C-alpha cells in the first residue's frame, strides 16, 4: 500500500526563483558585476552561517535585527550558537580581519547573496532575501563616501530607473552622539505618554532608534525631537560638507534627513538611503554609511570603513516596472527525430553543434512529429532540425526555420547535408 505523503511547501517568506524569472536575476547580477568592476571592487564570498556573537556584537544588541529577526540555533553536534547571516557587513569585516587583508592596503570588496531575517512577509519584505553588499575598508575621507553614492546613481541609470531619491544625514562621532543622547533622553522623558512599548524599552538603551520608528502616533514627537545634526562639531560638519560638495560636483540631488539613523548600531558620520515611492510601504532600495568603529570592535586594528547594501528583490521589482524583460529562449536549435536510429544520430549531431557554440535541445522520448514541432515552437528555437529514415539514408537533415524573419531568401524548409549542418545553422541562428 502506498502511504499518502503530505506535500512539503517552501517556508513562509522564502521564495523560489523559477526559470522564467531567473534570467532577470542573472541579467541584474551580470550588470552589477560589471558596474562594480568599473570602480575596482572585487568579489568576496563569506559563509551563510556565522557565530551568533559576531552579529550581536557587530550589529548591536538593541536593534531590530538582533532583538527579533535573527535565525539562530544551537548546533546540536558541538553546542555552538550559530546564526544565518542577517546582513553581510559583519561577516565581510570578520573575514578581512581574519585574513589580514587590511594590513597591506585598503580594500574595495563586494558580495552578492541571500540573507535571512525573521520578519512579517509582505511585498518587498521576505525572510530570505538577497543583497548586493559593497564595502570600502580602510578609507577615511568623504571622497569615498561620495564615490559610493555616485556609483549608485550610475547603477540606477544603467538599469533605466528613475524616481529614486537620495536621503543623507550625518551621525557624527561618539562624543557628539553622547551629548545628543542626553538631550534626547530628557526629551523622551517629557513625552513618555506618546511612546509605544518598544520605545519605552529602548529609550535608555538606544534612544536614537526610538526616532527611527514607523509608528504614526509617534511621528510628531520624533519630528520635534532634538536633532543629532545640531550637535555635530566642526570636523563632523566638514566631513559632511565634503560629501555634499562632491555630490554637487557630480550633479546628484540629495535631501538632508536629520531623522535618518539606520537600523544598525555601528554607523557614524555619513549615513544615506535611496528611497522610492514605487514600491509601496517598503520604499528603501539601498541603505549605507560609514562605520569607522566596527573593525576595531570586531578585534581588528582600527581602520575606517564605509559601505552600503541594496535589496535585490526591491531592485528587481523596480526593474520590472521600468520594462517587461522578455524571458530568453530555451535554445537556438531544437532537434526532432523519428525512430531510434534517428534519435541516436540526432544526439551526436547535437554534440557537434554545441562544439560550435550553439544551444541545442534534442527532443527526449518518442512522440509524434506534431507534438515535437509544438515543443520546438514553444522552446523559442530559431531552427528545428528534423531527422527520420529518409534523412538518415541521404546523410542530410531537414532544417525548418521557425521564425519567418530568419528564413530570409531561403525556402522555409530545406535539406542540408550533415557535413554542412553546423555551418548553415551557425550562420543563420
Ligand atoms: P527596512 O527599514 O525596510 O526594514 P533595513 O534598514 O532593515 O530596511 P538594511 O539592513 O539597511 O534594511 O538592508 C539593506 C536593504 O535590504 C534595504 O534597504 C532593503 O532594500 C533590503 N531589505 C531589508 N530587509 C528586507 C527584507 N526583509 N526583505 C527584502 N529586502 C529587505
Ligand atoms: Mg529591517
JSON list of N, CA and C in Angstrom, two decimals, residues 310-344:
[
{"chain": "A", "resi": 310, "resn": "UNK", "atom": "N", "xyz": [22.16, 46.88, -1.03]},
{"chain": "A", "resi": 310, "resn": "UNK", "atom": "CA", "xyz": [20.96, 47.05, -1.85]},
{"chain": "A", "resi": 310, "resn": "UNK", "atom": "C", "xyz": [20.10, 45.81, -1.69]},
{"chain": "A", "resi": 311, "resn": "UNK", "atom": "N", "xyz": [18.79, 45.97, -1.56]},
{"chain": "A", "resi": 311, "resn": "UNK", "atom": "CA", "xyz": [17.89, 44.83, -1.54]},
{"chain": "A", "resi": 311, "resn": "UNK", "atom": "C", "xyz": [17.55, 44.43, -2.97]},
{"chain": "A", "resi": 312, "resn": "UNK", "atom": "N", "xyz": [17.95, 43.23, -3.36]},
{"chain": "A", "resi": 312, "resn": "UNK", "atom": "CA", "xyz": [17.80, 42.85, -4.77]},
{"chain": "A", "resi": 312, "resn": "UNK", "atom": "C", "xyz": [16.35, 42.64, -5.19]},
{"chain": "A", "resi": 313, "resn": "UNK", "atom": "N", "xyz": [15.51, 42.11, -4.30]},
{"chain": "A", "resi": 313, "resn": "UNK", "atom": "CA", "xyz": [14.11, 41.91, -4.66]},
{"chain": "A", "resi": 313, "resn": "UNK", "atom": "C", "xyz": [13.44, 43.24, -4.96]},
{"chain": "A", "resi": 314, "resn": "UNK", "atom": "N", "xyz": [13.73, 44.24, -4.12]},
{"chain": "A", "resi": 314, "resn": "UNK", "atom": "CA", "xyz": [13.13, 45.56, -4.34]},
{"chain": "A", "resi": 314, "resn": "UNK", "atom": "C", "xyz": [13.67, 46.16, -5.63]},
{"chain": "A", "resi": 315, "resn": "UNK", "atom": "N", "xyz": [14.95, 45.95, -5.90]},
{"chain": "A", "resi": 315, "resn": "UNK", "atom": "CA", "xyz": [15.54, 46.49, -7.13]},
{"chain": "A", "resi": 315, "resn": "UNK", "atom": "C", "xyz": [14.92, 45.81, -8.36]},
{"chain": "A", "resi": 316, "resn": "UNK", "atom": "N", "xyz": [14.74, 44.50, -8.29]},
{"chain": "A", "resi": 316, "resn": "UNK", "atom": "CA", "xyz": [14.13, 43.78, -9.41]},
{"chain": "A", "resi": 316, "resn": "UNK", "atom": "C", "xyz": [12.68, 44.18, -9.63]},
{"chain": "A", "resi": 317, "resn": "UNK", "atom": "N", "xyz": [11.99, 44.47, -8.54]},
{"chain": "A", "resi": 317, "resn": "UNK", "atom": "CA", "xyz": [10.62, 44.95, -8.64]},
{"chain": "A", "resi": 317, "resn": "UNK", "atom": "C", "xyz": [10.61, 46.26, -9.46]},
{"chain": "A", "resi": 318, "resn": "UNK", "atom": "N", "xyz": [11.54, 47.15, -9.13]},
{"chain": "A", "resi": 318, "resn": "UNK", "atom": "CA", "xyz": [11.64, 48.41, -9.88]},
{"chain": "A", "resi": 318, "resn": "UNK", "atom": "C", "xyz": [12.00, 48.17, -11.33]},
{"chain": "A", "resi": 319, "resn": "UNK", "atom": "N", "xyz": [12.94, 47.25, -11.57]},
{"chain": "A", "resi": 319, "resn": "UNK", "atom": "CA", "xyz": [13.37, 46.96, -12.94]},
{"chain": "A", "resi": 319, "resn": "UNK", "atom": "C", "xyz": [12.20, 46.44, -13.76]},
{"chain": "A", "resi": 320, "resn": "UNK", "atom": "N", "xyz": [11.39, 45.57, -13.18]},
{"chain": "A", "resi": 320, "resn": "UNK", "atom": "CA", "xyz": [10.31, 45.03, -14.00]},
{"chain": "A", "resi": 320, "resn": "UNK", "atom": "C", "xyz": [9.23, 46.07, -14.23]},
{"chain": "A", "resi": 321, "resn": "UNK", "atom": "N", "xyz": [9.10, 47.06, -13.34]},
{"chain": "A", "resi": 321, "resn": "UNK", "atom": "CA", "xyz": [8.19, 48.17, -13.62]},
{"chain": "A", "resi": 321, "resn": "UNK", "atom": "C", "xyz": [8.71, 49.03, -14.76]},
{"chain": "A", "resi": 322, "resn": "UNK", "atom": "N", "xyz": [10.06, 49.13, -14.85]},
{"chain": "A", "resi": 322, "resn": "UNK", "atom": "CA", "xyz": [10.67, 50.01, -15.86]},
{"chain": "A", "resi": 322, "resn": "UNK", "atom": "C", "xyz": [10.55, 49.41, -17.26]},
{"chain": "A", "resi": 323, "resn": "UNK", "atom": "N", "xyz": [10.42, 48.11, -17.36]},
{"chain": "A", "resi": 323, "resn": "UNK", "atom": "CA", "xyz": [10.31, 47.49, -18.68]},
{"chain": "A", "resi": 323, "resn": "UNK", "atom": "C", "xyz": [10.17, 46.00, -18.53]},
{"chain": "A", "resi": 324, "resn": "UNK", "atom": "N", "xyz": [9.22, 45.43, -19.25]},
{"chain": "A", "resi": 324, "resn": "UNK", "atom": "CA", "xyz": [8.99, 43.99, -19.13]},
{"chain": "A", "resi": 324, "resn": "UNK", "atom": "C", "xyz": [10.13, 43.25, -19.81]},
{"chain": "A", "resi": 325, "resn": "UNK", "atom": "N", "xyz": [10.96, 42.59, -19.03]},
{"chain": "A", "resi": 325, "resn": "UNK", "atom": "CA", "xyz": [12.06, 41.82, -19.61]},
{"chain": "A", "resi": 325, "resn": "UNK", "atom": "C", "xyz": [11.48, 40.52, -20.20]},
{"chain": "A", "resi": 326, "resn": "UNK", "atom": "N", "xyz": [11.87, 40.23, -21.43]},
{"chain": "A", "resi": 326, "resn": "UNK", "atom": "CA", "xyz": [11.37, 39.02, -22.07]},
{"chain": "A", "resi": 326, "resn": "UNK", "atom": "C", "xyz": [12.22, 37.83, -21.63]},
{"chain": "A", "resi": 327, "resn": "UNK", "atom": "N", "xyz": [11.58, 36.71, -21.33]},
{"chain": "A", "resi": 327, "resn": "UNK", "atom": "CA", "xyz": [12.36, 35.53, -20.97]},
{"chain": "A", "resi": 327, "resn": "UNK", "atom": "C", "xyz": [13.13, 35.06, -22.21]},
{"chain": "A", "resi": 328, "resn": "UNK", "atom": "N", "xyz": [14.42, 34.78, -22.06]},
{"chain": "A", "resi": 328, "resn": "UNK", "atom": "CA", "xyz": [15.19, 34.36, -23.22]},
{"chain": "A", "resi": 328, "resn": "UNK", "atom": "C", "xyz": [14.76, 32.96, -23.66]},
{"chain": "A", "resi": 329, "resn": "UNK", "atom": "N", "xyz": [14.97, 32.62, -24.96]},
{"chain": "A", "resi": 329, "resn": "UNK", "atom": "CA", "xyz": [14.58, 31.30, -25.45]},
{"chain": "A", "resi": 329, "resn": "UNK", "atom": "C", "xyz": [15.38, 30.20, -24.75]},
{"chain": "A", "resi": 330, "resn": "UNK", "atom": "N", "xyz": [14.77, 29.02, -24.68]},
{"chain": "A", "resi": 330, "resn": "UNK", "atom": "CA", "xyz": [15.46, 27.89, -24.04]},
{"chain": "A", "resi": 330, "resn": "UNK", "atom": "C", "xyz": [16.67, 27.46, -24.86]},
{"chain": "A", "resi": 331, "resn": "UNK", "atom": "N", "xyz": [16.54, 27.56, -26.19]},
{"chain": "A", "resi": 331, "resn": "UNK", "atom": "CA", "xyz": [17.63, 27.08, -27.05]},
{"chain": "A", "resi": 331, "resn": "UNK", "atom": "C", "xyz": [17.54, 27.77, -28.41]},
{"chain": "A", "resi": 332, "resn": "UNK", "atom": "N", "xyz": [18.54, 27.54, -29.24]},
{"chain": "A", "resi": 332, "resn": "UNK", "atom": "CA", "xyz": [18.55, 28.09, -30.60]},
{"chain": "A", "resi": 332, "resn": "UNK", "atom": "C", "xyz": [18.09, 27.06, -31.63]},
{"chain": "A", "resi": 333, "resn": "UNK", "atom": "N", "xyz": [18.44, 25.81, -31.34]},
{"chain": "A", "resi": 333, "resn": "UNK", "atom": "CA", "xyz": [18.12, 24.73, -32.29]},
{"chain": "A", "resi": 333, "resn": "UNK", "atom": "C", "xyz": [17.38, 23.62, -31.54]},
{"chain": "A", "resi": 334, "resn": "UNK", "atom": "N", "xyz": [16.27, 23.15, -32.10]},
{"chain": "A", "resi": 334, "resn": "UNK", "atom": "CA", "xyz": [15.51, 22.06, -31.47]},
{"chain": "A", "resi": 334, "resn": "UNK", "atom": "C", "xyz": [15.55, 20.88, -32.42]},
{"chain": "A", "resi": 335, "resn": "UNK", "atom": "N", "xyz": [15.98, 19.72, -31.93]},
{"chain": "A", "resi": 335, "resn": "UNK", "atom": "CA", "xyz": [16.15, 18.57, -32.82]},
{"chain": "A", "resi": 335, "resn": "UNK", "atom": "C", "xyz": [14.99, 17.59, -32.66]},
{"chain": "A", "resi": 336, "resn": "UNK", "atom": "N", "xyz": [14.39, 17.28, -33.81]},
{"chain": "A", "resi": 336, "resn": "UNK", "atom": "CA", "xyz": [13.21, 16.43, -33.88]},
{"chain": "A", "resi": 336, "resn": "UNK", "atom": "C", "xyz": [13.59, 15.14, -34.59]},
{"chain": "A", "resi": 337, "resn": "UNK", "atom": "N", "xyz": [13.11, 14.02, -34.13]},
{"chain": "A", "resi": 337, "resn": "UNK", "atom": "CA", "xyz": [13.56, 12.76, -34.72]},
{"chain": "A", "resi": 337, "resn": "UNK", "atom": "C", "xyz": [12.46, 11.72, -34.68]},
{"chain": "A", "resi": 338, "resn": "UNK", "atom": "N", "xyz": [12.57, 10.72, -35.55]},
{"chain": "A", "resi": 338, "resn": "UNK", "atom": "CA", "xyz": [11.61, 9.62, -35.57]},
{"chain": "A", "resi": 338, "resn": "UNK", "atom": "C", "xyz": [12.38, 8.31, -35.67]},
{"chain": "A", "resi": 339, "resn": "UNK", "atom": "N", "xyz": [12.22, 7.46, -34.68]},
{"chain": "A", "resi": 339, "resn": "UNK", "atom": "CA", "xyz": [12.91, 6.17, -34.69]},
{"chain": "A", "resi": 339, "resn": "UNK", "atom": "C", "xyz": [14.20, 6.21, -33.90]},
{"chain": "A", "resi": 340, "resn": "UNK", "atom": "N", "xyz": [14.61, 5.06, -33.40]},
{"chain": "A", "resi": 340, "resn": "UNK", "atom": "CA", "xyz": [15.77, 5.02, -32.51]},
{"chain": "A", "resi": 340, "resn": "UNK", "atom": "C", "xyz": [17.07, 5.44, -33.20]},
{"chain": "A", "resi": 341, "resn": "UNK", "atom": "N", "xyz": [17.26, 4.98, -34.44]},
{"chain": "A", "resi": 341, "resn": "UNK", "atom": "CA", "xyz": [18.50, 5.33, -35.16]},
{"chain": "A", "resi": 341, "resn": "UNK", "atom": "C", "xyz": [18.59, 6.84, -35.33]},
{"chain": "A", "resi": 342, "resn": "UNK", "atom": "N", "xyz": [17.47, 7.48, -35.66]},
{"chain": "A", "resi": 342, "resn": "UNK", "atom": "CA", "xyz": [17.45, 8.92, -35.87]},
{"chain": "A", "resi": 342, "resn": "UNK", "atom": "C", "xyz": [17.72, 9.65, -34.55]},
{"chain": "A", "resi": 343, "resn": "UNK", "atom": "N", "xyz": [17.15, 9.13, -33.47]},
{"chain": "A", "resi": 343, "resn": "UNK", "atom": "CA", "xyz": [17.38, 9.75, -32.15]},
{"chain": "A", "resi": 343, "resn": "UNK", "atom": "C", "xyz": [18.86, 9.73, -31.80]},
{"chain": "A", "resi": 344, "resn": "UNK", "atom": "N", "xyz": [19.48, 8.56, -32.05]},
{"chain": "A", "resi": 344, "resn": "UNK", "atom": "CA", "xyz": [20.90, 8.45, -31.68]},
{"chain": "A", "resi": 344, "resn": "UNK", "atom": "C", "xyz": [21.76, 9.34, -32.54]}
]
